[in-house]
Amino acid sequence: MISKIQAVAASKCPKCRTGKMFTGPVYGFRRQKMHEYCPHCGFKFEIEPGYFYAAMYVSYAFSVAQVLTLALVTALITKSESPWLYIGVLFAAIVIFAPFNLRYSRLVLLHFLSPKVTFDPRLYGEREEEAKVKG
Ligand SMILES: [Zn+2]
C-alpha cells in the first residue's frame, strides 16, 4: 500500500489512493484535465460546488515559496542588481510552475486540508487494467 506522500506525488485519489485524479501528465501539449469522479472508486473530487477555489490559496503559497527561492538563488548566483533579470526569471518561473501548481494545490487540498476526505484501505487495489493484464 502506498503512503499519503506517494499518493500525492503520483496524483492519486485521496479516498482509494489507486485511481488517478488527472488524465494526462503534468507537462504535455494538451491542457491537463481532471476526472470528475475517481475512475477506481467513484469518489467525486469536487466534494462541494466551488471546492477548488480553496486550492487557489494553496497554489498561492506554492508560488510565493517558488518565487522567493528562485529570487534568492538568482541573487546568489548572479549577484545582479538589475530588476529586469529578476522580472524575467520570476515571470518564467511562474509560467513554468503553473501546471505543477494547479495539480499539486488540488492534491494537497484534498489529501491534507480536507478533514472530511479520508483514505479507505478497503478501496485500495490495483487498477482495473492491470488486473486484467494479470488475468
Ligand atoms: Zn478513488
Coordinates of N, CA, C and O in Angstrom, one line a residue, residues 73-124:
V73 N 18.1 32.4 -5.1 CA 19.1 31.7 -5.9 C 19.7 32.5 -7.0 O 20.9 32.6 -7.2
T74 N 18.8 33.3 -7.7 CA 19.3 34.2 -8.8 C 20.3 35.2 -8.2 O 21.3 35.5 -8.7
A75 N 19.9 35.8 -7.0 CA 20.8 36.8 -6.4 C 22.1 36.2 -6.0 O 23.2 36.8 -6.2
L76 N 22.1 35.0 -5.5 CA 23.3 34.4 -5.0 C 24.2 34.0 -6.2 O 25.4 34.2 -6.1
I77 N 23.6 33.5 -7.3 CA 24.4 33.1 -8.4 C 24.9 34.3 -9.2 O 26.1 34.3 -9.5
T78 N 24.0 35.2 -9.6 CA 24.5 36.3 -10.5 C 25.0 37.5 -9.8 O 25.7 38.3 -10.4
K79 N 24.6 37.7 -8.5 CA 24.9 38.9 -7.8 C 24.4 40.2 -8.5 O 25.0 41.3 -8.4
S80 N 23.4 40.1 -9.3 CA 22.9 41.2 -10.2 C 22.0 42.1 -9.4 O 21.3 41.6 -8.5
E81 N 22.0 43.4 -9.8 CA 21.0 44.3 -9.2 C 20.0 44.8 -10.2 O 19.2 45.7 -9.9
S82 N 20.1 44.2 -11.4 CA 19.1 44.6 -12.4 C 17.8 44.1 -12.2 O 17.6 42.8 -12.1
P83 N 16.7 44.9 -12.1 CA 15.4 44.4 -11.8 C 14.9 43.5 -13.0 O 14.1 42.6 -12.8
W84 N 15.4 43.8 -14.2 CA 14.9 43.1 -15.4 C 15.3 41.6 -15.3 O 14.5 40.7 -15.8
L85 N 16.4 41.3 -14.8 CA 16.8 39.9 -14.7 C 15.8 39.2 -13.8 O 15.4 38.1 -14.1
Y86 N 15.5 39.8 -12.6 CA 14.6 39.2 -11.7 C 13.2 39.1 -12.3 O 12.5 38.0 -12.1
I87 N 12.7 40.1 -13.0 CA 11.4 40.0 -13.6 C 11.4 38.9 -14.6 O 10.4 38.1 -14.6
G88 N 12.4 38.8 -15.4 CA 12.5 37.7 -16.4 C 12.5 36.3 -15.8 O 11.7 35.5 -16.2
V89 N 13.3 36.1 -14.8 CA 13.4 34.8 -14.2 C 12.1 34.5 -13.5 O 11.6 33.3 -13.6
L90 N 11.6 35.4 -12.7 CA 10.4 35.1 -11.9 C 9.2 34.9 -12.8 O 8.3 34.1 -12.6
F91 N 9.1 35.7 -13.9 CA 8.0 35.5 -14.8 C 8.0 34.1 -15.5 O 7.0 33.4 -15.5
A92 N 9.2 33.7 -15.9 CA 9.4 32.4 -16.5 C 9.0 31.3 -15.5 O 8.4 30.4 -15.8
A93 N 9.5 31.5 -14.2 CA 9.2 30.5 -13.2 C 7.7 30.4 -13.0 O 7.2 29.3 -12.9
I94 N 7.0 31.5 -13.0 CA 5.5 31.4 -12.7 C 4.8 30.7 -13.9 O 4.0 29.8 -13.6
V95 N 5.3 30.9 -15.1 CA 4.7 30.2 -16.2 C 5.0 28.7 -16.2 O 4.2 27.9 -16.4
I96 N 6.3 28.4 -15.9 CA 6.8 27.0 -15.9 C 6.1 26.3 -14.8 O 5.7 25.1 -14.9
F97 N 5.9 26.9 -13.6 CA 5.4 26.1 -12.5 C 3.9 26.1 -12.4 O 3.3 25.4 -11.6
A98 N 3.2 26.9 -13.3 CA 1.7 26.9 -13.3 C 1.0 25.6 -13.3 O 0.2 25.3 -12.5
P99 N 1.4 24.7 -14.3 CA 0.7 23.4 -14.4 C 0.9 22.6 -13.1 O 0.0 21.9 -12.6
F100 N 2.2 22.6 -12.6 CA 2.5 21.9 -11.4 C 1.7 22.4 -10.2 O 1.1 21.6 -9.5
N101 N 1.6 23.7 -10.1 CA 0.8 24.3 -9.0 C -0.6 24.0 -9.1 O -1.3 23.7 -8.1
L102 N -1.2 24.0 -10.3 CA -2.6 23.6 -10.5 C -2.9 22.2 -9.9 O -3.8 22.0 -9.1
R103 N -2.0 21.3 -10.4 CA -2.3 19.9 -10.0 C -2.0 19.7 -8.5 O -2.8 19.1 -7.8
Y104 N -0.9 20.1 -8.0 CA -0.5 19.8 -6.7 C -1.2 20.6 -5.6 O -1.4 20.1 -4.5
S105 N -1.7 21.8 -6.0 CA -2.5 22.5 -5.0 C -3.8 21.7 -4.7 O -4.3 21.6 -3.6
R106 N -4.4 21.2 -5.8 CA -5.6 20.4 -5.6 C -5.4 19.1 -4.8 O -6.2 18.7 -4.0
L107 N -4.3 18.5 -5.1 CA -3.9 17.2 -4.4 C -3.7 17.5 -3.0 O -4.1 16.8 -2.1
V108 N -2.9 18.6 -2.7 CA -2.6 18.9 -1.3 C -3.9 19.3 -0.5 O -4.1 18.8 0.6
L109 N -4.8 20.0 -1.2 CA -6.0 20.4 -0.6 C -6.8 19.2 -0.2 O -7.3 19.0 0.9
L110 N -7.0 18.2 -1.2 CA -7.8 17.0 -0.9 C -7.1 16.1 0.1 O -7.8 15.5 1.0
H111 N -5.8 15.9 0.0 CA -5.1 14.9 0.8 C -4.9 15.4 2.2 O -4.9 14.7 3.2
F112 N -4.5 16.7 2.4 CA -4.0 17.2 3.7 C -5.0 18.2 4.3 O -4.9 18.3 5.5
L113 N -5.8 18.9 3.5 CA -6.5 20.0 4.1 C -8.0 19.8 4.2 O -8.8 20.7 4.4
S114 N -8.5 18.6 3.8 CA -9.9 18.3 3.8 C -10.1 17.2 4.9 O -10.0 16.0 4.5
P115 N -10.5 17.5 6.1 CA -10.7 16.5 7.1 C -11.8 15.5 6.8 O -11.8 14.4 7.3
K116 N -12.8 15.9 6.0 CA -13.9 15.0 5.7 C -13.5 13.9 4.7 O -14.1 12.9 4.6
V117 N -12.4 14.1 4.0 CA -11.9 13.2 3.0 C -10.8 12.3 3.6 O -9.8 12.8 4.0
T118 N -11.2 11.0 3.8 CA -10.2 10.1 4.4 C -9.9 8.9 3.6 O -10.8 8.5 2.8
F119 N -8.8 8.4 3.7 CA -8.4 7.2 3.0 C -9.1 5.9 3.5 O -9.2 5.7 4.7
D120 N -9.6 5.2 2.6 CA -10.3 3.9 3.0 C -9.5 2.8 2.4 O -9.5 2.5 1.2
P121 N -8.7 2.0 3.3 CA -7.9 1.0 2.7 C -8.6 -0.1 2.0 O -8.1 -0.8 1.2
R122 N -9.9 -0.3 2.3 CA -10.7 -1.4 1.6 C -10.8 -1.1 0.2 O -11.0 -2.0 -0.6
L123 N -10.7 0.2 -0.2 CA -10.9 0.6 -1.6 C -9.6 0.5 -2.4 O -9.5 0.6 -3.6
Y124 N -8.5 0.4 -1.6 CA -7.2 0.3 -2.3 C -7.0 -1.0 -3.1 O -7.3 -2.0 -2.6

